[in-house]
PDB file of C-alpha atoms in Angstrom:
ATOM      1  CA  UNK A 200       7.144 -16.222  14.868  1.00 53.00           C
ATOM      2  CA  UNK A 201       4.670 -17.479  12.343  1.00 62.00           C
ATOM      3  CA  UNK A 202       7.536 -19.134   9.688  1.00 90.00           C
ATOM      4  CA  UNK A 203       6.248 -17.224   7.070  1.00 94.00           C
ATOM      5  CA  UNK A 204       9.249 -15.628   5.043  1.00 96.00           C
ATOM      6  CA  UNK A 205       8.080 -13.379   2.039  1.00 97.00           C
ATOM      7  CA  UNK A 206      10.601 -12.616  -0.943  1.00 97.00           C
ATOM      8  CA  UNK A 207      11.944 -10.463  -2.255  1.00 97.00           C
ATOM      9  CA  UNK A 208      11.436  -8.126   0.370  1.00 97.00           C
ATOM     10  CA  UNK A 209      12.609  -4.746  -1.997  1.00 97.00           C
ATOM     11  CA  UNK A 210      12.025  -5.022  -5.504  1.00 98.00           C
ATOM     12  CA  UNK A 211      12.411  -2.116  -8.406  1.00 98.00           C
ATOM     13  CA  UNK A 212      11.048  -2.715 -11.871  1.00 97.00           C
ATOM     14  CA  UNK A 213       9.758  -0.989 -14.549  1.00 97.00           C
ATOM     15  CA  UNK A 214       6.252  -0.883 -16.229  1.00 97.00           C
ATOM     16  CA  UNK A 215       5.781  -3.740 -18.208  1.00 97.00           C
ATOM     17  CA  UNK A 216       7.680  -6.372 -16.788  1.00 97.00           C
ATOM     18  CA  UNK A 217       6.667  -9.396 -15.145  1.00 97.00           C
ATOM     19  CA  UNK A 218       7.251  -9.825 -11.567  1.00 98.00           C
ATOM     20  CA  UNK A 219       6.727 -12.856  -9.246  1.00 98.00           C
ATOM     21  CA  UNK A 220       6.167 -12.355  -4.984  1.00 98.00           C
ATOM     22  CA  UNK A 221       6.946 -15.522  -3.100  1.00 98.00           C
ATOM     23  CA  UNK A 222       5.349 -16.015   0.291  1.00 98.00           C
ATOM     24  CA  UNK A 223       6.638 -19.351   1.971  1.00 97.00           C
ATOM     25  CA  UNK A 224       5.652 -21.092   5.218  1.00 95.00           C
ATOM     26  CA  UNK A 225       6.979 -23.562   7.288  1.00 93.00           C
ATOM     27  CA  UNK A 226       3.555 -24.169   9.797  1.00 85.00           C
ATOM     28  CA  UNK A 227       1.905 -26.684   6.798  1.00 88.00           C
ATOM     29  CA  UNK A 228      -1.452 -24.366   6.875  1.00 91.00           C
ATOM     30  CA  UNK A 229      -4.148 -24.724   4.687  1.00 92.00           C
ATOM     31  CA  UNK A 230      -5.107 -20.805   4.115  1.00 94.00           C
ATOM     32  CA  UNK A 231      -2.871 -18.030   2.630  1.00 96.00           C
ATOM     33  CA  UNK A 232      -3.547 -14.721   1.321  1.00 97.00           C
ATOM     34  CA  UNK A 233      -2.000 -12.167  -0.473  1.00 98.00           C
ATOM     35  CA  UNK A 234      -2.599  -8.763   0.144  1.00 98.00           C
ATOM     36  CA  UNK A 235      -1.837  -5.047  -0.680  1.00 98.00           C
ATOM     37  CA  UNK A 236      -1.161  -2.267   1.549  1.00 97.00           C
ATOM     38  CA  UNK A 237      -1.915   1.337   0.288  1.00 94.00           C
ATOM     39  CA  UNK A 238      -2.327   4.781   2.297  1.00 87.00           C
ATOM     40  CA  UNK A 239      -5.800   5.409   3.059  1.00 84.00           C
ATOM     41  CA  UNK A 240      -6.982   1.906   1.788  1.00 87.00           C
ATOM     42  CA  UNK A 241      -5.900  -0.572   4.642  1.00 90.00           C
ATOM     43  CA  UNK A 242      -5.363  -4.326   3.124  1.00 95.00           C
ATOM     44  CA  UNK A 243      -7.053  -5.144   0.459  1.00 96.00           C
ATOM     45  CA  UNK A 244      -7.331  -8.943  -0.595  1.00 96.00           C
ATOM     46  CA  UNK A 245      -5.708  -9.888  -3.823  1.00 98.00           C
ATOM     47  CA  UNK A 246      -6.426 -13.774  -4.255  1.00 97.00           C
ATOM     48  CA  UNK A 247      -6.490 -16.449  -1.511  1.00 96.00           C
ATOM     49  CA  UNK A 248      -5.674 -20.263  -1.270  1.00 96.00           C
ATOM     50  CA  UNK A 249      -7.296 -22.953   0.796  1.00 93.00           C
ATOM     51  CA  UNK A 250      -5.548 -25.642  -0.648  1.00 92.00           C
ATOM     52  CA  UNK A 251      -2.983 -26.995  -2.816  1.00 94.00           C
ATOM     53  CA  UNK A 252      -4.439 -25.959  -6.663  1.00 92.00           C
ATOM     54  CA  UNK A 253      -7.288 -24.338  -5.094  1.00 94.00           C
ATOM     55  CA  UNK A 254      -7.248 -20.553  -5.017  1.00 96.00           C
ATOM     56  CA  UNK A 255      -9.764 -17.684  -5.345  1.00 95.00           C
ATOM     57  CA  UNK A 256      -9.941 -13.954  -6.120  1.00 95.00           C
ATOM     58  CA  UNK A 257     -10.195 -11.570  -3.692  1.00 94.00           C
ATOM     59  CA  UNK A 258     -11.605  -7.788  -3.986  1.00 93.00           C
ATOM     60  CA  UNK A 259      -8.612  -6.625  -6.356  1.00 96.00           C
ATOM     61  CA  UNK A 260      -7.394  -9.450  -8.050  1.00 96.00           C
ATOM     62  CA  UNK A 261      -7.647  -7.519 -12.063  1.00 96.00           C
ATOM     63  CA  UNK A 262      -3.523  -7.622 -12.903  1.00 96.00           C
ATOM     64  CA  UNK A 263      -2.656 -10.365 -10.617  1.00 98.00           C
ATOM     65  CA  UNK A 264      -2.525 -14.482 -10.664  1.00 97.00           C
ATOM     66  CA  UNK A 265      -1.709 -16.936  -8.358  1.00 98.00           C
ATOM     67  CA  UNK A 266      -0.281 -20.161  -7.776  1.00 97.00           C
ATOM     68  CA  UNK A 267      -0.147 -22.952  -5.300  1.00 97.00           C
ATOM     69  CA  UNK A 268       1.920 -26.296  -6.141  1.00 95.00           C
ATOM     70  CA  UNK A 269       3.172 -27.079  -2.809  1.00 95.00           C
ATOM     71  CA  UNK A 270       1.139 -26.077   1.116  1.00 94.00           C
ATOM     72  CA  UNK A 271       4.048 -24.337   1.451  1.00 95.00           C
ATOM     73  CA  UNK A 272       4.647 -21.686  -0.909  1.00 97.00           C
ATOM     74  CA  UNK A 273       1.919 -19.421  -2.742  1.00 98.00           C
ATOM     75  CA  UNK A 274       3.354 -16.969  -5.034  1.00 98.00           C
ATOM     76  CA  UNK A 275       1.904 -13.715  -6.538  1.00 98.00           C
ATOM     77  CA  UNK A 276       2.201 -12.666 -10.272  1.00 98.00           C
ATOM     78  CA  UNK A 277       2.286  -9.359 -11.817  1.00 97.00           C
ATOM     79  CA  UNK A 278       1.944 -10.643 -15.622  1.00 94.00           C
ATOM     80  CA  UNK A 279       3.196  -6.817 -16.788  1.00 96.00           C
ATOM     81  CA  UNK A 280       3.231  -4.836 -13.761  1.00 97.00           C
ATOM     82  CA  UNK A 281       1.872  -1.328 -14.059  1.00 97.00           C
ATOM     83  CA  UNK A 282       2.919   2.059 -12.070  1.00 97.00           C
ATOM     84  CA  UNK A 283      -0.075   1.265  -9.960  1.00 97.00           C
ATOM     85  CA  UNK A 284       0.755  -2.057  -9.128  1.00 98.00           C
ATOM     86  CA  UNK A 285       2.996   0.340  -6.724  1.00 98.00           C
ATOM     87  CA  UNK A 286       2.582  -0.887  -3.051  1.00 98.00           C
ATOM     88  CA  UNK A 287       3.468  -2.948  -0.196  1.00 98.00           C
ATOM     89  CA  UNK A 288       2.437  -6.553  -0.339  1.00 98.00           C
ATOM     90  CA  UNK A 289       1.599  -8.830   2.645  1.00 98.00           C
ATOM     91  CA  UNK A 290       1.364 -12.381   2.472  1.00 97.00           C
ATOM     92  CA  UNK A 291      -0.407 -13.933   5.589  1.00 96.00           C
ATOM     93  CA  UNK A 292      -1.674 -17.611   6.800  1.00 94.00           C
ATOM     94  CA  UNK A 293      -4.670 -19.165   8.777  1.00 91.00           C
ATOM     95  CA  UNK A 294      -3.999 -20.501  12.078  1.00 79.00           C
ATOM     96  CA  UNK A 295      -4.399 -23.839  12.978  1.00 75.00           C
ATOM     97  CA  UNK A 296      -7.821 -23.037  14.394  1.00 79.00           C
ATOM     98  CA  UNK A 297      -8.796 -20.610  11.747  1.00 81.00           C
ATOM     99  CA  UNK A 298     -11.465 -19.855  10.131  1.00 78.00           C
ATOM    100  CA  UNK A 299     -12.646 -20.662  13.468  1.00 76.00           C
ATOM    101  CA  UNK A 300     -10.737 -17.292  14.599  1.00 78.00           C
ATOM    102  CA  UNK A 301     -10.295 -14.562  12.126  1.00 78.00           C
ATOM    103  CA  UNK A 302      -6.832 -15.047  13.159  1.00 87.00           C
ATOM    104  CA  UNK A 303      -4.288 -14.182  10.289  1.00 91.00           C
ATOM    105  CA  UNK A 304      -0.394 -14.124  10.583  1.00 92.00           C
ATOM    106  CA  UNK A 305       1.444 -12.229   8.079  1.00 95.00           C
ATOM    107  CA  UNK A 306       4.788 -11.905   6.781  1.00 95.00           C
ATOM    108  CA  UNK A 307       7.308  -8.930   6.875  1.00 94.00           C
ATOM    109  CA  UNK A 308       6.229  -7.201   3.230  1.00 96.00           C
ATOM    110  CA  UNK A 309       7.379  -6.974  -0.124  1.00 98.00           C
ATOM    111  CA  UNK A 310       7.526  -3.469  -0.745  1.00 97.00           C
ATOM    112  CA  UNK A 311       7.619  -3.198  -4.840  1.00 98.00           C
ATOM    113  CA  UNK A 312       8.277  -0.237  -6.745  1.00 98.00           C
ATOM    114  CA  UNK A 313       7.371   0.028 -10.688  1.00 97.00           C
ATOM    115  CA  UNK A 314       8.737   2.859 -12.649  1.00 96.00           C
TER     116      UNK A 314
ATOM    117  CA  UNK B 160     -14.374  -0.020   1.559  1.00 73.00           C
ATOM    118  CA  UNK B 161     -16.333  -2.284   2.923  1.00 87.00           C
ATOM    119  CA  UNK B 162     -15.288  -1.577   6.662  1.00 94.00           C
ATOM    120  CA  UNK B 163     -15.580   1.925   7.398  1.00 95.00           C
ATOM    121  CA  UNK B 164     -13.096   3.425  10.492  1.00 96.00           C
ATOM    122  CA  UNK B 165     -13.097   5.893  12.565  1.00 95.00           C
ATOM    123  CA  UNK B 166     -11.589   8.388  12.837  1.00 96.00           C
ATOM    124  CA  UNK B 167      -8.662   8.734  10.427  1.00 95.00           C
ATOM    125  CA  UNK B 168      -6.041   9.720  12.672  1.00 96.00           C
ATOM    126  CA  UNK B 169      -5.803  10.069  16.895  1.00 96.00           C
ATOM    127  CA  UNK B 170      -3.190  11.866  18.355  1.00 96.00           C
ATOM    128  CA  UNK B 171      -3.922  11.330  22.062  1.00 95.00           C
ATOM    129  CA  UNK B 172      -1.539  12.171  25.823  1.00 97.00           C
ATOM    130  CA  UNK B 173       0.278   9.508  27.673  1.00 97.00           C
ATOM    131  CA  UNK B 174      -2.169   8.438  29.502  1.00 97.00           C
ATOM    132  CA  UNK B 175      -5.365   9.113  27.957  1.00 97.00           C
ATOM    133  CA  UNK B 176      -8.202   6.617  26.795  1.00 97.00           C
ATOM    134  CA  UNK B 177      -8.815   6.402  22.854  1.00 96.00           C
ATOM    135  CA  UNK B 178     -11.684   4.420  20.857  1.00 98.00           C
ATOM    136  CA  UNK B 179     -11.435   3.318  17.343  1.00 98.00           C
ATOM    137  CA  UNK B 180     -14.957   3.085  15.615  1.00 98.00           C
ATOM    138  CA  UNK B 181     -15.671   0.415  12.731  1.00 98.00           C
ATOM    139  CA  UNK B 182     -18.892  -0.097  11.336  1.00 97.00           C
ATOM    140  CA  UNK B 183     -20.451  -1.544   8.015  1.00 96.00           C
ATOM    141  CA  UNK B 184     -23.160  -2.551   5.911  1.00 94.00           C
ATOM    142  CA  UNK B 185     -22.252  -6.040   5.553  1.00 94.00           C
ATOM    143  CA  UNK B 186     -22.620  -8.669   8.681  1.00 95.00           C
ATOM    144  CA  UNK B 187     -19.576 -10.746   9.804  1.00 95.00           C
ATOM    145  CA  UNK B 188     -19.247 -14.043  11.446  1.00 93.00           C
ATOM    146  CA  UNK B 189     -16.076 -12.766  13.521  1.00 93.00           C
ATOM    147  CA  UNK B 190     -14.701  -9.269  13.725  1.00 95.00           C
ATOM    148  CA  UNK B 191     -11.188  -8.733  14.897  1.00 95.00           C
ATOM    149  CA  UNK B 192      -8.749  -5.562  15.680  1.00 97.00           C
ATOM    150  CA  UNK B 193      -5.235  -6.038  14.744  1.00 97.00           C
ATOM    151  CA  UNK B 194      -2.490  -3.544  15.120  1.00 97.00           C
ATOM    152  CA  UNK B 195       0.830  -2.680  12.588  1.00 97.00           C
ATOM    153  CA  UNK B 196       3.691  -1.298  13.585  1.00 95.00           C
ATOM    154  CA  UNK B 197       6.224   0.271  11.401  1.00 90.00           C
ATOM    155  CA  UNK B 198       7.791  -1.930   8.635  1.00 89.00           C
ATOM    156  CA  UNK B 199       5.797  -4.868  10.174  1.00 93.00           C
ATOM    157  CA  UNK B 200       2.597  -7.285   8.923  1.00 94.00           C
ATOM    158  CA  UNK B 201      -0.565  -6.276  11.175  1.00 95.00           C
ATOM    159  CA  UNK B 202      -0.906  -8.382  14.465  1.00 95.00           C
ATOM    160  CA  UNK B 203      -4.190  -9.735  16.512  1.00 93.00           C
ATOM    161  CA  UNK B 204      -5.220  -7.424  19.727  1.00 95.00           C
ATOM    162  CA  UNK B 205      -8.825  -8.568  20.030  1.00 95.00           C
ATOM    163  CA  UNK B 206     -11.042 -11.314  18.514  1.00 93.00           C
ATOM    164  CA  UNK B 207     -15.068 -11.251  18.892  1.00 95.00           C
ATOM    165  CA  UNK B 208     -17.471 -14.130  17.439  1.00 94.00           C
ATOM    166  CA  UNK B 209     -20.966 -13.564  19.146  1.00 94.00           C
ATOM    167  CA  UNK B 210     -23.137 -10.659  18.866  1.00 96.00           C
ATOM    168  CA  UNK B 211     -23.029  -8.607  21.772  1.00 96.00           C
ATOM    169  CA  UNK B 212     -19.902 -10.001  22.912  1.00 96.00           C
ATOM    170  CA  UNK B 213     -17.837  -7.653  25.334  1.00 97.00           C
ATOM    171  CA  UNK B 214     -13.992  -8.771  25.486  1.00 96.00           C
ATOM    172  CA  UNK B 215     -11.067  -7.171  27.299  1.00 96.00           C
ATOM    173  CA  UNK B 216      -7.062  -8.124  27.090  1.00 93.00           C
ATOM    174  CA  UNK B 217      -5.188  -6.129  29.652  1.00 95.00           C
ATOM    175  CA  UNK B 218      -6.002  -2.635  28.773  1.00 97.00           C
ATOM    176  CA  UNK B 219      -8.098  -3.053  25.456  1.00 97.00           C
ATOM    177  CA  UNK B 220     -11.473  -3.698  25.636  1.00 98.00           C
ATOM    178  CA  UNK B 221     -13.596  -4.279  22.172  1.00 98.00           C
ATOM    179  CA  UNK B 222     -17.581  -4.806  21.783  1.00 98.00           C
ATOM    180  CA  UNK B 223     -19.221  -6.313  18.881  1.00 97.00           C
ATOM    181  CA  UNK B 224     -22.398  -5.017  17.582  1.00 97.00           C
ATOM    182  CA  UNK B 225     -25.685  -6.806  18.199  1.00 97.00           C
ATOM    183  CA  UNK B 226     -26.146  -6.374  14.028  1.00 96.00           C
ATOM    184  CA  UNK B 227     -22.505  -7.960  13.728  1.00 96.00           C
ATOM    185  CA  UNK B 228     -21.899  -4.898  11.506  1.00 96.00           C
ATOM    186  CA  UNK B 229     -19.965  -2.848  13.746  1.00 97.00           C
ATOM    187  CA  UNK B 230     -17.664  -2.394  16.738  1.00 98.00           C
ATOM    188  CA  UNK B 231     -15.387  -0.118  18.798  1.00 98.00           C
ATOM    189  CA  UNK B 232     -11.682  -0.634  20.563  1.00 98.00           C
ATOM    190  CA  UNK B 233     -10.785   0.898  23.945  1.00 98.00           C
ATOM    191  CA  UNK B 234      -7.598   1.537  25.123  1.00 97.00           C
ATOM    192  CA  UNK B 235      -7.434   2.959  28.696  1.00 97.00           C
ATOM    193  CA  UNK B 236      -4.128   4.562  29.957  1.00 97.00           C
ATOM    194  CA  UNK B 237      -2.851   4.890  27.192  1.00 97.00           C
ATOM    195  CA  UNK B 238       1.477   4.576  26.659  1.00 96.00           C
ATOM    196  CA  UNK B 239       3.602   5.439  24.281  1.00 95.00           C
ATOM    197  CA  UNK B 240       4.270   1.710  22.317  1.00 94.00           C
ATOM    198  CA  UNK B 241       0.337   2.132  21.774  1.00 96.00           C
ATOM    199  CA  UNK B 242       1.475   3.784  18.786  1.00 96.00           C
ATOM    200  CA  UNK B 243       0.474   2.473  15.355  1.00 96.00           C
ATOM    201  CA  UNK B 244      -2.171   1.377  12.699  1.00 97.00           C
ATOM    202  CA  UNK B 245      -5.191  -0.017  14.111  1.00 98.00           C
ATOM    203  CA  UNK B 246      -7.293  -2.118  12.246  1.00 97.00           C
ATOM    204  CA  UNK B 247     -10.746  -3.548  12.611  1.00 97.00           C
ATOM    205  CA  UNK B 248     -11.198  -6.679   9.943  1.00 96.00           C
ATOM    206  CA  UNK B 249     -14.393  -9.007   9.083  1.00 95.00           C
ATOM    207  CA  UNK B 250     -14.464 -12.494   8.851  1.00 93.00           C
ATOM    208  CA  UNK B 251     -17.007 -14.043   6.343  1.00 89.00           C
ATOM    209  CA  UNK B 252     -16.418 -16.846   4.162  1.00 86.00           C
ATOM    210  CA  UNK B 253     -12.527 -17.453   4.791  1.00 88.00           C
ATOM    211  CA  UNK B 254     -12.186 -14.286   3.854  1.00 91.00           C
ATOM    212  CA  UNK B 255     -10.832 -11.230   5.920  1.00 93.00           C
ATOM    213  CA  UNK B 256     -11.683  -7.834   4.855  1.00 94.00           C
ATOM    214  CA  UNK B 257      -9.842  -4.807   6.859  1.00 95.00           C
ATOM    215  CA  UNK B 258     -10.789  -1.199   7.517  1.00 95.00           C
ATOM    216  CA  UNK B 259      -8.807   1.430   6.129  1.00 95.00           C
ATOM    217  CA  UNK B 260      -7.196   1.787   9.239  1.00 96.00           C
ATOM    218  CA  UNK B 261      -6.894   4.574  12.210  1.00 97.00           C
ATOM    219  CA  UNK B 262      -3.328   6.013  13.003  1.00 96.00           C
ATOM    220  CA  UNK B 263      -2.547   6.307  16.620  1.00 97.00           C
ATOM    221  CA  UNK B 264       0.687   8.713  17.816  1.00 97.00           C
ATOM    222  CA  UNK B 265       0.893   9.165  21.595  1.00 96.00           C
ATOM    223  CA  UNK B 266       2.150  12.784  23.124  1.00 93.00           C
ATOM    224  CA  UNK B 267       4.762  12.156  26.082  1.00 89.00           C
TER     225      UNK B 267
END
């Protein structure tokens, strides 16, 4: 068990409205991502944190921001979430040795539905 | 997609050996193969860092290209909680980048 705990874990909403993914560890890593899970696409990186204030985009970031205040919890924004915001989201962390590895551990999901 | 995988799906007998195919354009400092089961975040099989490098754990064995652009998973006897998503993923600058993923279902 990593301690990562992601939350919600189910959320509904409809097109429009704003919507806010918490991931939150207890290991006190320095890397976490957020990414999205979508048939025939794999994970895709959304944005990515290697520090406290310091985070970058990742390959789909357009529709998305992100925010670190505290090591421990990185959360995900949908500003006005659109039907194709649609998906299952994956928070994960570095290791203690990464990136030494390419070892990531994720969370359980956030599967979000927008109507 | 900047990993490609191969192939798509693999529906394969108890007991059979399967290989999972990744290959790209870009080169990686690290490749790794995770797998995801159902309602669950992907998890680490296989790790490779050097070019060339040949690595086994238990019954999965993984290569990494001499390039560092591609690689292939073995898994020999195969059983039925082999089941899953298989994924290869790139390391370069902090960054992991996954395949699109190759669905394994194992026949009793």
């Amino acid at each position: 068990d990593a301690g990562i705990t992601q939350s919600p874990r189910h959320k509904v909403t409809e097109t429009g409205t704003p919507v806010t993914l918490r991931c939150h560890q207890t290991e006190n890593h320095r890397y976490m991502y957020w990414y999205r899970q979508d048939p025939g696409h794999g994970l895709r990186l959304i944005h990515y944190s290697y520090g406290v204030k310091d985070t970058d985009k990742g390959e789909v970031s357009d529709g998305y921001s992100v925010s670190r205040s505290k090591t421990e919890d990185f959360l995900l924004t949908l500003e006005s979430a659109t039907s194709s915001q649609t998906s299952v989201y994956f928070c994960a962390i570095g290791g203690t040795v990464f990136p030494n590895t390419g070892e990531l551990f994720f969370g359980e999901g956030s599967r979000l539905t927008v109507l | 997609q900047l990993l490609e995988q191969s192939p798509q799906f693999l529906s394969i007998q108890e007991g059979e050996n399967l290989t999972v195919y990744c290959n790209s354009s870009s080169v990686f400092s690290s490749l790794q193969w995770y797998r995801q089961e159902p309602g669950e975040g992907p998890v680490l099989l296989i790790a490779l860092y050097k070019a060339g490098e040949l690595t086994s754990n238990g019954r999965l064995t993984a290569q990494f290209g001499i390039t560092r652009k591609d690689s292939f998973l073995n898994i020999s006897a195969s059983i039925p909680s082999d089941v899953g998503i298989y994924f290869c993923a790139g390391l370069n600058d902090y960054k992991l980048s996954f395949g699109a993923g190759t669905t394994v279902t194992v026949r009793a």
